[in-house]
Short mmCIF file of C-alpha atoms in Angstrom, two decimals:
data_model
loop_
_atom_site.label_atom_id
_atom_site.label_comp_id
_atom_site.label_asym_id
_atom_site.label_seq_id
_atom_site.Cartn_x
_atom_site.Cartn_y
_atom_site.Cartn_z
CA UNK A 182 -12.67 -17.58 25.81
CA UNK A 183 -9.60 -16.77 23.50
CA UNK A 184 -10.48 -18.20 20.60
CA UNK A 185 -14.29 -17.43 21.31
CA UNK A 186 -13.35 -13.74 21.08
CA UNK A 187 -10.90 -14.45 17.76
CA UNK A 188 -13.82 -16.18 16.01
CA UNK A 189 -16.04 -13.09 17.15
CA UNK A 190 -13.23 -10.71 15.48
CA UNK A 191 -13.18 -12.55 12.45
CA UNK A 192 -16.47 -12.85 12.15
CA UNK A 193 -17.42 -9.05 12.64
CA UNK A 194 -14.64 -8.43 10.17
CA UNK A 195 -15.73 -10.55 7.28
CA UNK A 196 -19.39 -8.95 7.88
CA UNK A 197 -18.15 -5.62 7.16
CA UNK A 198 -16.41 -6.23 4.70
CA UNK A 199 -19.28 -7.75 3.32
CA UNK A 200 -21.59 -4.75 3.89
CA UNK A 201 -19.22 -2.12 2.51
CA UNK A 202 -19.06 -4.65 -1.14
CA UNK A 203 -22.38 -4.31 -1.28
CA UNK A 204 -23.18 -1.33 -0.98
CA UNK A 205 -20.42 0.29 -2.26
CA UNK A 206 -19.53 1.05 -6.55
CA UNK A 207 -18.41 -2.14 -8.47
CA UNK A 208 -15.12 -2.49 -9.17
CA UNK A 209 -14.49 -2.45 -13.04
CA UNK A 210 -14.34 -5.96 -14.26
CA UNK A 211 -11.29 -7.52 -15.51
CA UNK A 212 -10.90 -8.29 -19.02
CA UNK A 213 -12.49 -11.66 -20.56
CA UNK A 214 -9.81 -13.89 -21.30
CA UNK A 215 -7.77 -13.15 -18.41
CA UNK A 216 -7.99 -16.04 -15.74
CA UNK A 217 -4.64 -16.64 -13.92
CA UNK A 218 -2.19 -19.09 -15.28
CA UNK A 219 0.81 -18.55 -12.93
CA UNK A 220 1.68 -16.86 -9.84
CA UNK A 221 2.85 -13.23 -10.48
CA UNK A 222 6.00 -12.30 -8.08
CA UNK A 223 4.84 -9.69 -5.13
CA UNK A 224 7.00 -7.80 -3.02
CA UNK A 225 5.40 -7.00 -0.07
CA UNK A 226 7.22 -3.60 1.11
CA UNK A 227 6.80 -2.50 4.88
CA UNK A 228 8.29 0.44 6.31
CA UNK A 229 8.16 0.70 9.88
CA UNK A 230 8.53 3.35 12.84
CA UNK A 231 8.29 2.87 16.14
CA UNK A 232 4.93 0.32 15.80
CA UNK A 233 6.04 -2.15 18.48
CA UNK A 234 2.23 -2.77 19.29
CA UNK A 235 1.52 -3.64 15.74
CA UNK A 236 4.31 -5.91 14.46
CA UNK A 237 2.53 -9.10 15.70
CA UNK A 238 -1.20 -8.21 14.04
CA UNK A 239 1.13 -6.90 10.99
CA UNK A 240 2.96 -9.38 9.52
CA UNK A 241 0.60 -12.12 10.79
CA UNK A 242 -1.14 -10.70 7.85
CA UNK A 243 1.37 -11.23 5.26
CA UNK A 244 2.24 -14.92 6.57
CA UNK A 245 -1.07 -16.05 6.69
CA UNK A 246 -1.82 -15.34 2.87
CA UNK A 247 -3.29 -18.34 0.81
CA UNK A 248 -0.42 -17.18 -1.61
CA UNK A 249 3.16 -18.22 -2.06
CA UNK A 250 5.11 -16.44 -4.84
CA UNK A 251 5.76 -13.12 -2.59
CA UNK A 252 8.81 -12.02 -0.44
CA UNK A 253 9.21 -9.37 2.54
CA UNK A 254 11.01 -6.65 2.82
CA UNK A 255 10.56 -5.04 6.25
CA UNK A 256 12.29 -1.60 6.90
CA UNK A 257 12.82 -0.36 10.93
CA UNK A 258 14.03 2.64 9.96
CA UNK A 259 15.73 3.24 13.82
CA UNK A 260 13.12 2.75 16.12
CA UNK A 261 13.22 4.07 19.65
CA UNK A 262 11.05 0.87 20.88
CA UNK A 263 10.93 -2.98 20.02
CA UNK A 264 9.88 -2.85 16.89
CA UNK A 265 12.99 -4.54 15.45
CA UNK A 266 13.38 -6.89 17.71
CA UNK A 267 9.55 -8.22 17.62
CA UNK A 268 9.80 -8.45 14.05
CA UNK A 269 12.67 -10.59 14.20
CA UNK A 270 11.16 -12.64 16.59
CA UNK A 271 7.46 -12.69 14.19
CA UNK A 272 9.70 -13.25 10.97
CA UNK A 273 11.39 -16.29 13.37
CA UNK A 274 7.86 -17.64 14.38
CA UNK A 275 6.31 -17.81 11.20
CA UNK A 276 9.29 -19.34 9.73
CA UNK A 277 9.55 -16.46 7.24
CA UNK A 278 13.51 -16.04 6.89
CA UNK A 279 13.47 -17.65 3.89
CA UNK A 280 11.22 -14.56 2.33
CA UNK A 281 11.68 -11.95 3.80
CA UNK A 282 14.64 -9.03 4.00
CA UNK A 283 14.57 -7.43 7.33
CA UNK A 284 16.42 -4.02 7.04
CA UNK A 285 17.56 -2.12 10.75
CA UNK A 286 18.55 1.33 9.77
CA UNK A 287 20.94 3.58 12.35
CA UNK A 288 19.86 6.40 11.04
CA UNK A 289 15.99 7.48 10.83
CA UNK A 290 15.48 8.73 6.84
CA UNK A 291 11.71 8.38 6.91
CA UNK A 292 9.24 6.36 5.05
CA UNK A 293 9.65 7.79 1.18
CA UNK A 294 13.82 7.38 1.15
CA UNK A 295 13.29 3.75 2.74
CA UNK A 296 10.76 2.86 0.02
CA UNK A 297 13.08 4.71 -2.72
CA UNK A 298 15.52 2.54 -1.78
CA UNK A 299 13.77 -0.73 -1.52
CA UNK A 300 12.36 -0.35 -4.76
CA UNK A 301 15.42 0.29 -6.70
CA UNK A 302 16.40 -2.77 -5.09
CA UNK A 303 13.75 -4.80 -6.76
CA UNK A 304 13.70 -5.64 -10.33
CA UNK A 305 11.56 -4.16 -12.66
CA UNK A 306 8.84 -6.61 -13.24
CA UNK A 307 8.34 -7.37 -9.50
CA UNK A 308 5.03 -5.91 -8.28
CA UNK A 309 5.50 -3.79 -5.11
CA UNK A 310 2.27 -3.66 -2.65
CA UNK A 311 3.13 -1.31 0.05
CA UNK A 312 1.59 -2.06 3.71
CA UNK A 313 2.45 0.45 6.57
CA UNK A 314 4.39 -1.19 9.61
CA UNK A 315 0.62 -0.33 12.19
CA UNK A 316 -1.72 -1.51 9.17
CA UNK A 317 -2.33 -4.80 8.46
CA UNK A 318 -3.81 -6.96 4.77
CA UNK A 319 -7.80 -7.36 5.75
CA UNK A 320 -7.97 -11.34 5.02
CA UNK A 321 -5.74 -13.85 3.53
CA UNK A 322 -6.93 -13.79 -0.31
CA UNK A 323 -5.21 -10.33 -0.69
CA UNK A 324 -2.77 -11.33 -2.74
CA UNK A 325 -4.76 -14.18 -4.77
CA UNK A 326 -6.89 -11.24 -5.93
CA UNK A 327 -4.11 -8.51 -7.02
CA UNK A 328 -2.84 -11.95 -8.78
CA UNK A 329 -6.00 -11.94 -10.68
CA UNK A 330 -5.95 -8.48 -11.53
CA UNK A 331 -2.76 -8.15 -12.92
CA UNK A 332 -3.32 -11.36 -14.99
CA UNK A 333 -4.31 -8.69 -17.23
CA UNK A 334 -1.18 -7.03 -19.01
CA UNK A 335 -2.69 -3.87 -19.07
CA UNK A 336 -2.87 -3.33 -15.31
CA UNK A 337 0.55 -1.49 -14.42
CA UNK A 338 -0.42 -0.41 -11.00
CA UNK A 339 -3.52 -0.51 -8.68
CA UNK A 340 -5.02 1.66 -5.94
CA UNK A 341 -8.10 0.33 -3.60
CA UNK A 342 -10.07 0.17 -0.89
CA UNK A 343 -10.23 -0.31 2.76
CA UNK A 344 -11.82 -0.27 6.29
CA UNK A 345 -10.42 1.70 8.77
CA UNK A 346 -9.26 -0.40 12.07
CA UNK A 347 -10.93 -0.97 14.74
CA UNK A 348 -13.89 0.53 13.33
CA UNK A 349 -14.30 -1.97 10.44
CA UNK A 350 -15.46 1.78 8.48
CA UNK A 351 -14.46 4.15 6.47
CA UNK A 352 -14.87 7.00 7.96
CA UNK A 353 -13.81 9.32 5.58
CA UNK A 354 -14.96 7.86 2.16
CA UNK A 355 -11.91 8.28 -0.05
CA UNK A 356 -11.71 5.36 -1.89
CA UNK A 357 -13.58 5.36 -5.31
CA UNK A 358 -12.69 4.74 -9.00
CA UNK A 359 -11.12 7.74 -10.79
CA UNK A 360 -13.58 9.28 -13.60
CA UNK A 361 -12.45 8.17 -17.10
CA UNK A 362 -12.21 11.86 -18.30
CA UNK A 363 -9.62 13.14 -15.30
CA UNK A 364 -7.45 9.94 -16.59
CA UNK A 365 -7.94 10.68 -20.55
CA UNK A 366 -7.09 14.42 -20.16
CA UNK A 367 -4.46 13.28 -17.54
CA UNK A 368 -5.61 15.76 -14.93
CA UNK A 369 -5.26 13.61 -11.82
CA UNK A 370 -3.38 16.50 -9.92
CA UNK A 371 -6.67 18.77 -10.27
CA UNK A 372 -8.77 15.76 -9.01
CA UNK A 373 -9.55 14.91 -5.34
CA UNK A 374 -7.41 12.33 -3.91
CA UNK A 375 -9.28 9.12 -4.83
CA UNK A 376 -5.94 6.47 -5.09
CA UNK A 377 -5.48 5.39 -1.58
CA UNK A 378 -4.97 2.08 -0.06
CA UNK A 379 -3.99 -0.62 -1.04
CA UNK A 380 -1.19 0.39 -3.49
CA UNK A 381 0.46 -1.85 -5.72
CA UNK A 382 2.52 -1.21 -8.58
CA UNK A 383 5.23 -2.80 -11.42
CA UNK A 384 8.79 -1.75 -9.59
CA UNK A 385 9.83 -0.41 -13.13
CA UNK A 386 6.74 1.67 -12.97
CA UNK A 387 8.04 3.08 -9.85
CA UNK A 388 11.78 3.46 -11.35
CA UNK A 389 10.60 5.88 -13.53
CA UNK A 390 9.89 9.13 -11.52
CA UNK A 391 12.73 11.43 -11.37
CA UNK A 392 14.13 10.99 -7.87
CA UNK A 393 13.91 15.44 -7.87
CA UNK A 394 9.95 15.21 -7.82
CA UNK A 395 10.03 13.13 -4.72
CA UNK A 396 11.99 15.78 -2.97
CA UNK A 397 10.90 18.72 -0.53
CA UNK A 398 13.11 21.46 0.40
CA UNK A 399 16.42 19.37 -0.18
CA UNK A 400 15.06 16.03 1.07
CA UNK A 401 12.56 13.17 0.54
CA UNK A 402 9.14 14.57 1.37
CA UNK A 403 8.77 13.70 5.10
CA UNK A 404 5.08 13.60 4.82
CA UNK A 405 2.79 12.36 2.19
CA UNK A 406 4.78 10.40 0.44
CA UNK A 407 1.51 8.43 -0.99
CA UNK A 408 0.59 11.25 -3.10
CA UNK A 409 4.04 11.42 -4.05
CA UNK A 410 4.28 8.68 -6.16
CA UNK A 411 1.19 7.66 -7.30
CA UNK A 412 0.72 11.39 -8.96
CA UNK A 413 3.49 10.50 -11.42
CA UNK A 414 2.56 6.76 -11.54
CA UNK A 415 -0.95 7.74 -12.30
CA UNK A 416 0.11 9.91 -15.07
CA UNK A 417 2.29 7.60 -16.95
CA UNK A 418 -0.23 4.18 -16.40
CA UNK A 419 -3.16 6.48 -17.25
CA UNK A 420 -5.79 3.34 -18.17
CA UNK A 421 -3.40 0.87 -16.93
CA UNK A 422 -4.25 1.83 -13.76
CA UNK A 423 -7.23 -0.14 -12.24
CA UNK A 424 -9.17 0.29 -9.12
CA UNK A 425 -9.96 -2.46 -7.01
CA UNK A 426 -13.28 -2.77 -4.94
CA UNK A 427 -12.52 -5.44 -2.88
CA UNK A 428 -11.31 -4.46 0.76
CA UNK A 429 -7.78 -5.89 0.63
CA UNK A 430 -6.49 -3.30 3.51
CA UNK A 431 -7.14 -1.96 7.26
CA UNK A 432 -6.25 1.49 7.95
CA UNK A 433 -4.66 1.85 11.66
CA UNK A 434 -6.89 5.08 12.69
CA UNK A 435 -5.51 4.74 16.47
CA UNK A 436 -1.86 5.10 16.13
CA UNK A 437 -0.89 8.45 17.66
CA UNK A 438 2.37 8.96 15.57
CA UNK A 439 0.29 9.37 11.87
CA UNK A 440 0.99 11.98 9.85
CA UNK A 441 -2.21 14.09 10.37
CA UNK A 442 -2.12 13.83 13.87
CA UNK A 443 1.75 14.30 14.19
CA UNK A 444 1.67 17.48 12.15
CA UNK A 445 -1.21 18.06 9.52
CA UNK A 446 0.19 21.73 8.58
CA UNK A 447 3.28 20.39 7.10
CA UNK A 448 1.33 16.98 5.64
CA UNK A 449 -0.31 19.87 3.87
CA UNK A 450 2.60 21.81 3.03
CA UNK A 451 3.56 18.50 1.17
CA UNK A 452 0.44 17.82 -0.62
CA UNK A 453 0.24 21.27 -2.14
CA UNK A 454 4.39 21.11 -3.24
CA UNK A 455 3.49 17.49 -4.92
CA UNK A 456 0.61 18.79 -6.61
CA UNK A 457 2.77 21.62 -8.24
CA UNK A 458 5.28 19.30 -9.85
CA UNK A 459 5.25 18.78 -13.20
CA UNK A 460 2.67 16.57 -15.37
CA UNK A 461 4.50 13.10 -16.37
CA UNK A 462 3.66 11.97 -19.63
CA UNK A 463 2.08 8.91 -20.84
CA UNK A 464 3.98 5.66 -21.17
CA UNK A 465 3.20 3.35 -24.06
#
């Protein structure tokens, strides 16, 4: 009956995914000439709180990927459950020592100073994708496809789309290319939010925000840290930013500790503080 009701998951999954490509905008096509030749280096970057319940369905994710130039790096950032100690025992089960860098903090800083850090710890031409610790990759060709995207030396960073989980929807319909013009008069801070998951990006990329527009009152913004950095990332890629169709990404929509439903006034507090930093110019 197990693997009956697996089958049926995977199944329903895979048909939704399907129905959302279809209907939804085509993704802009990568450039002739581009076909893979090697295996760009990922850095898978999880940052975790408290998401016992998830670990297993999490990292599953990442070790079942028809993929194998990546590595971990998997943040508790002080957890008041098991969520350490599961993903030691996942990272031990899927005989993933080898790759990955689990990280136990004693002291909770909160998802933007753990991904500051593990960033800075990367080098500069490792590509980071970013996975929350209760979201999980939506199939195992994830990274085969970012591979084929950033075959292409002009893609610097990309932003996606997704499905929310355990709906297999999206409920609120976020994801979408960003219009040529907002990019070529770099105006993404005037633009609706359109760059959400999945996130990937060069490490030097990342590197090059000022570590002062990532702060709120004194601190790393405690909320929001998505818009944080892809703002300034967005600014400096401009075209070298690409959007990616293809659902590579399940959005947890039942975890009860999520920003909005923790505390949306200060989430919004953060969004309008981001948006009021200043413009980052273009790199060349």
């Amino acid at each position: 009956m197990t693997k009956r009701l697996i089958l049926f998951g995977s199944l329903l999954l895979f048909a939704a995914i399907a129905l959302w490509q279809l209907g939804g905008k085509a993704s802009p096509k990568k450039d002739d000439g581009f076909t893979p030749t090697s295996e760009k280096h990922f850095v898978v970057l999880i940052a975790s709180y408290n998401n016992a319940e998830y670990v297993q369905k999490n990292l599953a994710s990442v070790y079942t990927q028809n993929y194998d130039n990546y590595r971990v790096i998997y943040v508790d950032d002080n957890s008041s459950d098991a969520t350490f100690q599961k993903a030691e025992q996942e990272i031990a089960r899927w005989e993933g020592q080898a790759r990955t860098e689990l990280i136990h903090n004693t002291k909770n800083v909160g998802a933007l100073a753990n991904m500051y850090n593990a960033v800075h710890s990367c080098s500069d031409n490792e590509i980071i994708v970013i996975l929350d610790g209760d979201d999980f990759f939506a199939h195992e060709r994830v990274l085969t496809i970012l591979n084929e995207n950033y075959a292409d030396p002009k893609v610097w960073m990309t932003y996606g789309n997704y499905l929310d989980y355990p709906s297999y929807r999206q409920e609120a319909v976020l994801s979408r290319p960003i219009p040529a013009l907002i990019t070529e008069k770099n105006a993404f801070r005037n633009h609706a939010w359109a760059s959400s998951h999945l996130r990937t990006f060069y490490a030097g990329l990342f590197k090059a925000i000022k570590i002062e527009d990532l702060f709120f009152r004194g601190r790393f913004f405690p909320m929001g840290c998505d818009v944080a950095i892809m703002l300034p990332m967005l600014e400096m890629a401009g075209h070298k930013a690409r959007y990616i169709n293809d659902v590579l990404y399940l959005y947890n929509r039942i975890n009860t500790i999520s920003d909005h439903k923790v505390n949306f006034k200060l989430q919004t507090q953060c969004g309008h503080e981001v948006q009021s930093k200043p413009v980052y110019n273009r790199l060349t």
